[in-house]
PDB file of C-alpha atoms and ligand atoms in Angstrom:
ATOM      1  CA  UNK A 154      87.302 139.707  21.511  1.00 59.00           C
ATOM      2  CA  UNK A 155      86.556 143.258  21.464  1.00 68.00           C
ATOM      3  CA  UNK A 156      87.522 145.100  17.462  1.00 73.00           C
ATOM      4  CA  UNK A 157      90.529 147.086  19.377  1.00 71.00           C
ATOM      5  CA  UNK A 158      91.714 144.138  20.525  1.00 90.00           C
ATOM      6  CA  UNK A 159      91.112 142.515  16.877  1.00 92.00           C
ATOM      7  CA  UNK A 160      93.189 145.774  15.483  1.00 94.00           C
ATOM      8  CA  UNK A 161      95.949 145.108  17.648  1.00 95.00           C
ATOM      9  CA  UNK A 162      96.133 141.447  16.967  1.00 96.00           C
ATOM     10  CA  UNK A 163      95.870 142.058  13.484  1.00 97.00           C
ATOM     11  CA  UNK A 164      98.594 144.742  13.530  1.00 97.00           C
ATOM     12  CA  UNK A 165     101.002 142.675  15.488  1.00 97.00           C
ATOM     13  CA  UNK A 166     100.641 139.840  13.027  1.00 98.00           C
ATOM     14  CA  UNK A 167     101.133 142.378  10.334  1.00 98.00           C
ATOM     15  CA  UNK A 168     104.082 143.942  11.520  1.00 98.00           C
ATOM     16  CA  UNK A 169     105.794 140.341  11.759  1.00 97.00           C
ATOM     17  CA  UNK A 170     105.140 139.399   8.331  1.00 98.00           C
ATOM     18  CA  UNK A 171     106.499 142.727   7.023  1.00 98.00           C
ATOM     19  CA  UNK A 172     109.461 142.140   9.228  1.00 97.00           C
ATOM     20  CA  UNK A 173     110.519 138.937   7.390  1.00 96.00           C
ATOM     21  CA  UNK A 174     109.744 140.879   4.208  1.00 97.00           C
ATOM     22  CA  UNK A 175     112.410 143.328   5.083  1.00 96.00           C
ATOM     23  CA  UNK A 176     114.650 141.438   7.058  1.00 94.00           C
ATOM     24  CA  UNK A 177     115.060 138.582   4.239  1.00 93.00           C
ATOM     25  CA  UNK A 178     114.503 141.038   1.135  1.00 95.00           C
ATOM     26  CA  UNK A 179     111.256 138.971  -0.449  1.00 96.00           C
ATOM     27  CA  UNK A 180     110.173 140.865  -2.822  1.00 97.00           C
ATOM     28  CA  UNK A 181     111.675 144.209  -4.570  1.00 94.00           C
ATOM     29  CA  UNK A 182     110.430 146.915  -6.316  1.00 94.00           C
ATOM     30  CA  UNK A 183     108.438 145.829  -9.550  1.00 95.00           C
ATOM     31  CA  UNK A 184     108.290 142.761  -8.684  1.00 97.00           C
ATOM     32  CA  UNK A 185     105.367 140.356  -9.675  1.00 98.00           C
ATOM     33  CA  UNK A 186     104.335 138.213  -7.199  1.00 98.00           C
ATOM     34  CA  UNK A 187     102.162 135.288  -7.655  1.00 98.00           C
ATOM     35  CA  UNK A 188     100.699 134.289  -4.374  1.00 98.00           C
ATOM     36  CA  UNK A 189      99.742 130.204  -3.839  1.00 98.00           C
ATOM     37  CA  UNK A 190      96.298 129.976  -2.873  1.00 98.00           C
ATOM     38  CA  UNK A 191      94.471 126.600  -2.015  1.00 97.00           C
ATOM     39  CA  UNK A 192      91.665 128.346   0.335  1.00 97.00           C
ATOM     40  CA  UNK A 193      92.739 127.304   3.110  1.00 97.00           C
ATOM     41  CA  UNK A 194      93.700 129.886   5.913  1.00 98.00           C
ATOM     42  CA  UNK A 195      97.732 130.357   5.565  1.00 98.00           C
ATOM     43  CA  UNK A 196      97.271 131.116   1.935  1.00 98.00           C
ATOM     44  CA  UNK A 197      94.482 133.199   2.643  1.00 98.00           C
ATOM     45  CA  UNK A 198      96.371 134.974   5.059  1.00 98.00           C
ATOM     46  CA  UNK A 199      99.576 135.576   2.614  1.00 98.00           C
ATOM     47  CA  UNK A 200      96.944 136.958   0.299  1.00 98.00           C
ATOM     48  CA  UNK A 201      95.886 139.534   2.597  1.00 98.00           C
ATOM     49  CA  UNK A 202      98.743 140.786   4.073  1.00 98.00           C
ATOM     50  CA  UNK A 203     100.861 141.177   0.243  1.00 98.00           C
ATOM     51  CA  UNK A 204      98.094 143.115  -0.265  1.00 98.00           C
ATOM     52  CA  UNK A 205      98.342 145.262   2.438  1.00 97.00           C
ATOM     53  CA  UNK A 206     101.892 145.631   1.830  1.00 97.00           C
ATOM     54  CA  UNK A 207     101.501 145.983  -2.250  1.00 96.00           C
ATOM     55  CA  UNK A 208     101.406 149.703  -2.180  1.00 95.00           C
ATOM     56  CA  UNK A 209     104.133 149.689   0.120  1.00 95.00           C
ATOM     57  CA  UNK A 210     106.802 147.513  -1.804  1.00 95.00           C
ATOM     58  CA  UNK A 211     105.238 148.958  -4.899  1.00 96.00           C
ATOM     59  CA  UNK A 212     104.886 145.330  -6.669  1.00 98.00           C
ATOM     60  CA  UNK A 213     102.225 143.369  -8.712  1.00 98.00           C
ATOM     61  CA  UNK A 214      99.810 140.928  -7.390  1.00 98.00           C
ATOM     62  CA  UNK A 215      98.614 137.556  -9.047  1.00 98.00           C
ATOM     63  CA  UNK A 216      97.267 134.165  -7.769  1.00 98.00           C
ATOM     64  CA  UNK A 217      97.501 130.481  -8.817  1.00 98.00           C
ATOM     65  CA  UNK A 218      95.077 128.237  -7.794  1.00 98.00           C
ATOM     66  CA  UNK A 219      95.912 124.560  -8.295  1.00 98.00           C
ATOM     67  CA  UNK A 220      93.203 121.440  -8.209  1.00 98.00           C
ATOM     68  CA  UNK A 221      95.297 118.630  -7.691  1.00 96.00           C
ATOM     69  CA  UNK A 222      92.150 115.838  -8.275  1.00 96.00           C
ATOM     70  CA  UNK A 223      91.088 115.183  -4.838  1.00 96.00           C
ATOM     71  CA  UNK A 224      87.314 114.291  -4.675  1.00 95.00           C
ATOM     72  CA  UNK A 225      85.084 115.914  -1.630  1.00 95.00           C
ATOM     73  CA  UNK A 226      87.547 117.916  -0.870  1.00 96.00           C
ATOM     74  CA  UNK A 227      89.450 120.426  -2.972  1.00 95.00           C
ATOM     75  CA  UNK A 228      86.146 121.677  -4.857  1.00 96.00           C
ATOM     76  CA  UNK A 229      85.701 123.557  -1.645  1.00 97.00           C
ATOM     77  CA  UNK A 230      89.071 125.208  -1.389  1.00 97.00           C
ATOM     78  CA  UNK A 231      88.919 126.538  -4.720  1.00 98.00           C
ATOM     79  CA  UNK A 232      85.340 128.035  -4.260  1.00 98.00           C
ATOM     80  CA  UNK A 233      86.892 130.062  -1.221  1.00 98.00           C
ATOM     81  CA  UNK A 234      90.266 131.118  -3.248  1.00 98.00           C
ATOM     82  CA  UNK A 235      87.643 132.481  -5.674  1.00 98.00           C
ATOM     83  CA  UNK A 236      86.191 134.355  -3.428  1.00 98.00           C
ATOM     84  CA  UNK A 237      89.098 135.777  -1.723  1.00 98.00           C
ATOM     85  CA  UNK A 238      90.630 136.575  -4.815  1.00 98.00           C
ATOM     86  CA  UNK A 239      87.876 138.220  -6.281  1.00 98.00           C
ATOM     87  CA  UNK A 240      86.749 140.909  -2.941  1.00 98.00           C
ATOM     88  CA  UNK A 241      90.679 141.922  -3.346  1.00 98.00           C
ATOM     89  CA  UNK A 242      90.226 142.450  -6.864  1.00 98.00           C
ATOM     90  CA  UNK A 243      93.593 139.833  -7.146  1.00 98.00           C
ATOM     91  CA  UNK A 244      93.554 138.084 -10.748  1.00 98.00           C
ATOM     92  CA  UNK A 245      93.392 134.133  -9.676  1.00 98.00           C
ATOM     93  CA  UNK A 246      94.605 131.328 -12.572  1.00 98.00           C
ATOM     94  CA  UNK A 247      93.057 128.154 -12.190  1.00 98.00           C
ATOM     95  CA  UNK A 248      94.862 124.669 -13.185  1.00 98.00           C
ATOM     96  CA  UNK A 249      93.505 121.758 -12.890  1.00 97.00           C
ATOM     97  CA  UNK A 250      96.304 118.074 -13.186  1.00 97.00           C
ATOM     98  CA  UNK A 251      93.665 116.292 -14.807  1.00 96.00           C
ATOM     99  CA  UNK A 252      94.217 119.099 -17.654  1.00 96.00           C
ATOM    100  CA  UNK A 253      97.806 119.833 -17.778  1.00 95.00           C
ATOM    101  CA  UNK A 254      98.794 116.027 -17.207  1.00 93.00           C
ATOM    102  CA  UNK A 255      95.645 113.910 -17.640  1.00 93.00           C
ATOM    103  CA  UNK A 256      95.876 112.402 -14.131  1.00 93.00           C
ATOM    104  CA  UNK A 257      94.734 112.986 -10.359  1.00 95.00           C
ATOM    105  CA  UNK A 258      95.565 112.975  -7.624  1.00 95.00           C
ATOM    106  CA  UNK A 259      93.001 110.426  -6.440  1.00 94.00           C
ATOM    107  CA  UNK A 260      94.441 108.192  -9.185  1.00 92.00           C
ATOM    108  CA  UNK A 261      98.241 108.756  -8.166  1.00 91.00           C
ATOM    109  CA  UNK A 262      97.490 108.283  -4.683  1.00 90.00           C
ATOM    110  CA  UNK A 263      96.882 104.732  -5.360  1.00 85.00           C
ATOM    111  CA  UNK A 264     100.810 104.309  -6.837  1.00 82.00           C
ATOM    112  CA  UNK A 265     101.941 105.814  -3.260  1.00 77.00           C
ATOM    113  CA  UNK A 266     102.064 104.821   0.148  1.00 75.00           C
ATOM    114  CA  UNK A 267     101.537 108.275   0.507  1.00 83.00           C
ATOM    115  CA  UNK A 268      99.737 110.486  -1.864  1.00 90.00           C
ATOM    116  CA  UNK A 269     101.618 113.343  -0.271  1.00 91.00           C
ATOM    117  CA  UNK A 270     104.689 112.722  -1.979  1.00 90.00           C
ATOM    118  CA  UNK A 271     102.793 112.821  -5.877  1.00 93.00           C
ATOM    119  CA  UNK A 272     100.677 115.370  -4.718  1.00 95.00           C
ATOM    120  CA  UNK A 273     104.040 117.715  -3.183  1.00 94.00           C
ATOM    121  CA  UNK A 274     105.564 116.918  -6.428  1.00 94.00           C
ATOM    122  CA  UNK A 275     102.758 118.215  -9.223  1.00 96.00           C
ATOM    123  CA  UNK A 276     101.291 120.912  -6.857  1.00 97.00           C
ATOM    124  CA  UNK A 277     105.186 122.575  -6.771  1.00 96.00           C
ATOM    125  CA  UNK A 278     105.190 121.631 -10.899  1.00 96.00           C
ATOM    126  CA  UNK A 279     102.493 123.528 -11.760  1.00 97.00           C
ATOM    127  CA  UNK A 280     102.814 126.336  -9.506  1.00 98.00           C
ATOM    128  CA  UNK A 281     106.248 126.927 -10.930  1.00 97.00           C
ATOM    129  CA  UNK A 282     105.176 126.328 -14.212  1.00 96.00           C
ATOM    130  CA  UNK A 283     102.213 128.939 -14.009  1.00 97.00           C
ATOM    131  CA  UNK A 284     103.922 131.492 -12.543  1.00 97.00           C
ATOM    132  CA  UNK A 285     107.124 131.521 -14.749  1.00 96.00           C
ATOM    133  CA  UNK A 286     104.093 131.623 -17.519  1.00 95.00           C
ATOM    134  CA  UNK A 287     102.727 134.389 -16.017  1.00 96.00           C
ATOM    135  CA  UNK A 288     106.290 136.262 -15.983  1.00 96.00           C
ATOM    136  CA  UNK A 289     106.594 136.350 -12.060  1.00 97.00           C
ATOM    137  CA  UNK A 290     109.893 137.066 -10.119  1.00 97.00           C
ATOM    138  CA  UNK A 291     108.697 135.271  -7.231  1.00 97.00           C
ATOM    139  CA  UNK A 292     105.621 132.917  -6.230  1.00 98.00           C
ATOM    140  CA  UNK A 293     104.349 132.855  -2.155  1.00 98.00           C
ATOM    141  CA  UNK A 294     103.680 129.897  -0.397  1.00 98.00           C
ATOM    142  CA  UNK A 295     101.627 130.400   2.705  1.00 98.00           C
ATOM    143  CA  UNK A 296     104.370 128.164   4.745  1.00 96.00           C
ATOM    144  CA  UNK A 297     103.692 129.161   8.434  1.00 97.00           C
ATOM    145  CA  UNK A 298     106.937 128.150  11.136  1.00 96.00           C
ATOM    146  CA  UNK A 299     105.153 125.090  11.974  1.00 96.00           C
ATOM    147  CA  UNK A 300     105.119 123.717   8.253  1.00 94.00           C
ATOM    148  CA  UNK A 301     108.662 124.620   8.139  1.00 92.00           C
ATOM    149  CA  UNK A 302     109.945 122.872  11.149  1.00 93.00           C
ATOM    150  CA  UNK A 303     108.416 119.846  10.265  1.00 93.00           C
ATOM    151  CA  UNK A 304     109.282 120.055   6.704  1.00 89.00           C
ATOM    152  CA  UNK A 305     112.785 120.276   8.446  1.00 88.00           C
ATOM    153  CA  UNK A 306     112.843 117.123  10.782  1.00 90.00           C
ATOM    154  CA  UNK A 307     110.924 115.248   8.162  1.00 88.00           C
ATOM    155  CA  UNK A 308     114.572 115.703   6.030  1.00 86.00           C
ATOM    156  CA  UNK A 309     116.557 115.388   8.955  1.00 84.00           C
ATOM    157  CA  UNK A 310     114.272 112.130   9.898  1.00 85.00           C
ATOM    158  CA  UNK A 311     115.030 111.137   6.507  1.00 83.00           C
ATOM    159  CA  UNK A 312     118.698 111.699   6.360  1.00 83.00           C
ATOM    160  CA  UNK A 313     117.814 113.520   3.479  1.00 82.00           C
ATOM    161  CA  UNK A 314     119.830 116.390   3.771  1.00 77.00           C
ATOM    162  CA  UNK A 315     119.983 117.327   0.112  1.00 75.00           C
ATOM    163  CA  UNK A 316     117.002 119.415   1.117  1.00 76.00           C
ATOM    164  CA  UNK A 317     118.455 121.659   3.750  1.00 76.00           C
ATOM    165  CA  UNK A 318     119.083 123.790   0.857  1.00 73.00           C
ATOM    166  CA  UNK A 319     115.338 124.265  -0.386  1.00 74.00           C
ATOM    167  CA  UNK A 320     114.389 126.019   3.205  1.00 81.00           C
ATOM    168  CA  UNK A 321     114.427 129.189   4.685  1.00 87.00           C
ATOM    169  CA  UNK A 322     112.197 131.962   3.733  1.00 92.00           C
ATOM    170  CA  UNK A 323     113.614 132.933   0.191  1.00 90.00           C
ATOM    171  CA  UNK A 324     114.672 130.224  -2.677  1.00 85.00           C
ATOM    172  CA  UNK A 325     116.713 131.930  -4.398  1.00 79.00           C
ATOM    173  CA  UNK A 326     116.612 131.457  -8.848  1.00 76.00           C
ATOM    174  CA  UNK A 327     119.004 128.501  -9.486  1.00 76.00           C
ATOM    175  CA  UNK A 328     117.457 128.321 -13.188  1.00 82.00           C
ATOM    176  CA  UNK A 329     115.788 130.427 -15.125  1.00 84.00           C
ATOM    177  CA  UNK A 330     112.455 129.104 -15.028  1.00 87.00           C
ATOM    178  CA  UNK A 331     112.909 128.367 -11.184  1.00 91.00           C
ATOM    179  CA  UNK A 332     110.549 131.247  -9.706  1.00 95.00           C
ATOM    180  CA  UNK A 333     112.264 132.279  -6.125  1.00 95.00           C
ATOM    181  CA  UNK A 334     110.075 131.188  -3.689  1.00 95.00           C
ATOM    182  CA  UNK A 335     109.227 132.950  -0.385  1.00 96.00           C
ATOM    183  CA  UNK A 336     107.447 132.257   2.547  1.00 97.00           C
ATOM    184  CA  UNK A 337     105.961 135.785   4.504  1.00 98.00           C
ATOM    185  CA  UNK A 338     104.647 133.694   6.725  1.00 98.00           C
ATOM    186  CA  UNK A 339     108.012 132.129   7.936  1.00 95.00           C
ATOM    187  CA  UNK A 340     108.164 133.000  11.258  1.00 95.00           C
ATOM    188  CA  UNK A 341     104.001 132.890  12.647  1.00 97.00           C
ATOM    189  CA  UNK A 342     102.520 130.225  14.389  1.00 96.00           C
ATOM    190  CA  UNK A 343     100.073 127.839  12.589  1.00 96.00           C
ATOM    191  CA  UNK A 344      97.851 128.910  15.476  1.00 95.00           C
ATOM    192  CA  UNK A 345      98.262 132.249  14.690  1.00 96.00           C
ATOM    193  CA  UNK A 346      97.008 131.999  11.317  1.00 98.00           C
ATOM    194  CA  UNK A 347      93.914 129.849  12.826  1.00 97.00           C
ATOM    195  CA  UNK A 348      92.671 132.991  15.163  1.00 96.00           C
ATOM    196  CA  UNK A 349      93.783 135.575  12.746  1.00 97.00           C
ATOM    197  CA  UNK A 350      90.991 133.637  10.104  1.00 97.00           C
ATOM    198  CA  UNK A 351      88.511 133.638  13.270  1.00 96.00           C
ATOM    199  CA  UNK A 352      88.932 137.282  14.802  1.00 96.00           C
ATOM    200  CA  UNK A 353      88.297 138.803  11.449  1.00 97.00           C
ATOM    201  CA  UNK A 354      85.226 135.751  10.304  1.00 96.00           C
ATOM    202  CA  UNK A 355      86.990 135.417   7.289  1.00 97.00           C
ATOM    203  CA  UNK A 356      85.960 131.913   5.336  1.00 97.00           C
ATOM    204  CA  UNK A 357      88.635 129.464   5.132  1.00 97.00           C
ATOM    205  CA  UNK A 358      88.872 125.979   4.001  1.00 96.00           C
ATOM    206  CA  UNK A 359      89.549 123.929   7.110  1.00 93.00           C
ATOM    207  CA  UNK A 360      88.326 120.666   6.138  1.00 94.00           C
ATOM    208  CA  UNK A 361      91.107 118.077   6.265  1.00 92.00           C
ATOM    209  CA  UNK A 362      92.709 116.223   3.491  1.00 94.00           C
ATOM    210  CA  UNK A 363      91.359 112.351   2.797  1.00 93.00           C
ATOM    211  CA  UNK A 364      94.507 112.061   2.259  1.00 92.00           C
ATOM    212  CA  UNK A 365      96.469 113.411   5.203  1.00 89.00           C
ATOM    213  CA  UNK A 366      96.353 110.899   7.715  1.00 84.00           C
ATOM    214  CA  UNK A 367      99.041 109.034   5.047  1.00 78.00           C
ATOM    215  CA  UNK A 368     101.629 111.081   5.916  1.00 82.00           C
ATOM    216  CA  UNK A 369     104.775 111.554   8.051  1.00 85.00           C
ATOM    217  CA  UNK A 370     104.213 115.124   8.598  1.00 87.00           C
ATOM    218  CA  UNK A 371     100.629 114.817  10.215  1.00 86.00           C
ATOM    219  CA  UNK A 372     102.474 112.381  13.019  1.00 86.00           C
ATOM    220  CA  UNK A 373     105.332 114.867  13.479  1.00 90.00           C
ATOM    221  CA  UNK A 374     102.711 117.582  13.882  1.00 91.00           C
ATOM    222  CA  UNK A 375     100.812 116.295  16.575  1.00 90.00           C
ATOM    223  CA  UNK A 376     104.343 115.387  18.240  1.00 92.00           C
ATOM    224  CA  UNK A 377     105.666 119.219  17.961  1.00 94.00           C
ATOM    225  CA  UNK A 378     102.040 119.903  19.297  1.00 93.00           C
ATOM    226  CA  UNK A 379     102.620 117.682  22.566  1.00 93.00           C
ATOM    227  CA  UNK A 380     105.901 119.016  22.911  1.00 93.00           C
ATOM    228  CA  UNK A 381     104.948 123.130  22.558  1.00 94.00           C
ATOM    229  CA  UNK A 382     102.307 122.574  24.868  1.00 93.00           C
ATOM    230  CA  UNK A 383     104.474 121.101  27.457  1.00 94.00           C
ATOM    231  CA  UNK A 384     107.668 123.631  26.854  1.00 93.00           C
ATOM    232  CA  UNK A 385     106.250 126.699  25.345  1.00 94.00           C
ATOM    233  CA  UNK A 386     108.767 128.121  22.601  1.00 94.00           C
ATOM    234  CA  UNK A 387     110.435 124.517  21.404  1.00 94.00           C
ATOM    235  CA  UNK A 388     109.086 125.634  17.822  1.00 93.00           C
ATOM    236  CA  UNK A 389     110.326 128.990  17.674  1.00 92.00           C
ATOM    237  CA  UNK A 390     113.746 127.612  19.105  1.00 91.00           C
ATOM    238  CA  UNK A 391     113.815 124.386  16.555  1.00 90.00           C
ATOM    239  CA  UNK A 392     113.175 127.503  14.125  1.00 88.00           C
ATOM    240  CA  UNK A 393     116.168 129.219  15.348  1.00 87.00           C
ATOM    241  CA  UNK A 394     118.502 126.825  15.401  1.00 87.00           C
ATOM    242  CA  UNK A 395     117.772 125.664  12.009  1.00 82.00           C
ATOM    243  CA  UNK A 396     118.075 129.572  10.728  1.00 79.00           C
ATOM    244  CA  UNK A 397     121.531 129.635  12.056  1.00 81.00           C
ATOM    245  CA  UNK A 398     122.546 126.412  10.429  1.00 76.00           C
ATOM    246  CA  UNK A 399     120.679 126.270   7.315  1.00 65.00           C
ATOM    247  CA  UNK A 400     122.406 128.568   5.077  1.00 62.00           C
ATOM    248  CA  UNK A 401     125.466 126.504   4.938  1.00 46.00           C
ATOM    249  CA  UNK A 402     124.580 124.056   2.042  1.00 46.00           C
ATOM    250  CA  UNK A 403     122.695 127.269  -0.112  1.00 47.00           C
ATOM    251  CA  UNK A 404     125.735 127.985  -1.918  1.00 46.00           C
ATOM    252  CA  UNK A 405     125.877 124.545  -3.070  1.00 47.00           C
ATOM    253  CA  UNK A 406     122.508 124.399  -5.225  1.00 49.00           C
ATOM    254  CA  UNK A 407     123.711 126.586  -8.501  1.00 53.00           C
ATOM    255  CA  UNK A 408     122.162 126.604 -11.878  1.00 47.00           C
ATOM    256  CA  UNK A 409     125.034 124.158 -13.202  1.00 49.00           C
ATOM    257  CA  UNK A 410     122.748 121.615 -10.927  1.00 72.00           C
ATOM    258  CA  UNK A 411     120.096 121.941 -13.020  1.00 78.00           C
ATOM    259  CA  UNK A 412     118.854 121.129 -16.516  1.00 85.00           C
ATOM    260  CA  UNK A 413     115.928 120.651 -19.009  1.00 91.00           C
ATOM    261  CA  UNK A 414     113.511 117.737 -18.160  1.00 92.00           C
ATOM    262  CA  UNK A 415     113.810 115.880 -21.731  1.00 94.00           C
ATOM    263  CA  UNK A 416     109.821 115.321 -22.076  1.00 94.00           C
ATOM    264  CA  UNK A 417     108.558 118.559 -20.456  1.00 93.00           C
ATOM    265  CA  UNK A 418     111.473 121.013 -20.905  1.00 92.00           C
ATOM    266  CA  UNK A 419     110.989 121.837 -17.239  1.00 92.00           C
ATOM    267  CA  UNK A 420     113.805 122.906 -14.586  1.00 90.00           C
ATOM    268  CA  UNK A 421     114.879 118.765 -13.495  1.00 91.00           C
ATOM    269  CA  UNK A 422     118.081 117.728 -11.317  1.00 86.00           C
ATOM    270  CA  UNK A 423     117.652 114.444 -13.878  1.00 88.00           C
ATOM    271  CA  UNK A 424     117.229 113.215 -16.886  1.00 92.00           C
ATOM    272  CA  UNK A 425     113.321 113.549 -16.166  1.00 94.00           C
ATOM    273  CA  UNK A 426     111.553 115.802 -13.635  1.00 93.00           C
ATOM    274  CA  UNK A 427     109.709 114.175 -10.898  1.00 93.00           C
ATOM    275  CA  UNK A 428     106.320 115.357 -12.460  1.00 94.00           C
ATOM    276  CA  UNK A 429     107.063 113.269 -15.018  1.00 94.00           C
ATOM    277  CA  UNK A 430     108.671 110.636 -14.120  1.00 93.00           C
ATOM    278  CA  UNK A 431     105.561 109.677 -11.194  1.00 92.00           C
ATOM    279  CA  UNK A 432     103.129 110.259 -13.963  1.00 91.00           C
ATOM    280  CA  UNK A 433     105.264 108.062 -16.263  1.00 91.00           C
ATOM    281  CA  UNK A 434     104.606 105.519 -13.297  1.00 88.00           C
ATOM    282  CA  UNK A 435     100.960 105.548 -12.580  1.00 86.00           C
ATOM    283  CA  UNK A 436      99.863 105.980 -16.745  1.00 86.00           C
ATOM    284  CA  UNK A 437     102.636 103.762 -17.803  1.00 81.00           C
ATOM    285  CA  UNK A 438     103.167 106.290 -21.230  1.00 75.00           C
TER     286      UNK A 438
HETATM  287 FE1  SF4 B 183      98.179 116.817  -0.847  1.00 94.93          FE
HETATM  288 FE2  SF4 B 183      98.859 115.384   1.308  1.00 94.93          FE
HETATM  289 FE3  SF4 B 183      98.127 117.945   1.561  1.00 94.93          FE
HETATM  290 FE4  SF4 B 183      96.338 116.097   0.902  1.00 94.93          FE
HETATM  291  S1  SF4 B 183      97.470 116.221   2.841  1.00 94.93           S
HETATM  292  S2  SF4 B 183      96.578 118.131  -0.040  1.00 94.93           S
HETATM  293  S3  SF4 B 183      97.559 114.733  -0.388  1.00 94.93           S
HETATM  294  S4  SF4 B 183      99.963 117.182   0.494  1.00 94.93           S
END
């Protein structure tokens, strides 16, 4: 592809992202943002385009980095977070579960029939937990429109609609060391992302998870696959239908919902968050 045609990619993709920005308020003025970033390329992505935009939206810039335990494979994520983080100039905190709650992932996985579920569960602790240590109003996930569709049917597979209320492109604070969570990348194609990383050569960490082929989302993703490439637009549409009904179960989520995990002090709908309560499992203290 010729670099005009790069530009106008690039610009295109750019001008969607900011859209959601605007159209769904994600960050204000002042704002600290801590952005998510495993390496691989819709993290990347969110890194560069809040970036872009930080001028812009006048707002602060931070990273989190989180190595979940996973041997051969998230050594090289982190290396190309560093790397990222460091030609932006973007401060990047490390933390490691084997440090914070002496346990891996590798370990945990074991307990599961999917290490998804353990891994879902600490990566969102400690992201939460690092940014409300790092005093940010919100943290960015690098969610694209295809994680969020099938994060969607996944809960509607599951008859778990309890969940309904945790999507959408903005989480909004329902306690006050719940950091709002939002998602620029909300409404761009997984592929997207894939040939934005390629046009501009950019070094992303594509390798695939051990530990992927355990979970319900992989199958659901090469289903949604099948189906786009047979009726182009069934994401986007699954997408819109879910953005019209969605919002209906927000309001029922408040801060009353929420209290103090009794053994970390961390925001828990029971008696003891799920961080602790899995680890409690797999250590057996
Ligand atoms: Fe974690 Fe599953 Fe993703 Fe691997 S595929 S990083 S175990 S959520």
């Amino acid at each position: 592809m010729r670099s005009l045609d790069r530009e106008v990619f690039n610009q295109d993709l750019f001008n969607r992202i900011e859209k959601v920005i605007t159209d769904y308020s994600l960050i204000g003025p002042d704002d600290k943002v801590a952005v998510a970033l495993s390496g691989g390329k819709d993290s990347v992505l969110t890194l560069y385009a809040l970036h872009g935009f930080k001028e812009k939206f006048n707002f602060e810039l931070v990273a989190i980095a989180i190595d979940e335990g996973i041997s051969g494979y998230r050594a090289d994520g982190l290396h190309i977070a560093r790397l990222h983080a460091s030609k932006l100039g973007i401060e990047l905190l490390e933390k490691s579960l084997k440090e914070e709650m002496d346990i891996t992932l590798d370990q945990a996985a074991n307990f599961h029939h999917t290490a998804c579920i353990p891994c879902g569960v600490f990566r969102r602790y400690l992201l939460n937990q690092t940014a409300s240590d790092l005093g940010a109003d919100k943290l960015a996930t690098g969610h694209n429109l295809d994680d969020e569709v099938q994060s969607f049917l996944m809960s509607f597979a599951r008859a778990d609609t309890r969940r309904f209320a945790k999507f959408g492109p903005k989480l909004d604070r329902i306690h006050p060391r719940m950091i709002p969570r939002i998602k620029p990348l909300w409404e761009i194609h997984e592929k997207q992302v894939g040939l934005w990383a390629v046009l501009n050569d950019l070094e992303v960490h594509m390798a695939e998870c051990p530990y992927a082929y355990t979970s319900f989302r992989s199958h659901l993703k090469n289903f949604l696959n099948q189906l786009e490439e047979k009726r182009p637009g069934t994401k986007m549409n699954l997408l819109k239908s879910f953005q019209k009904s969605f919002q209906f179960k927000k309001s029922r989520l408040k801060v009353a919902d929420l209290h103090e995990c009794q053994r970390c002090g961390e925001p828990s709908s029971s008696l003891l968050c799920k961080a602790c309560e899995i680890r409690e499992e797999i250590t057996g203290d």
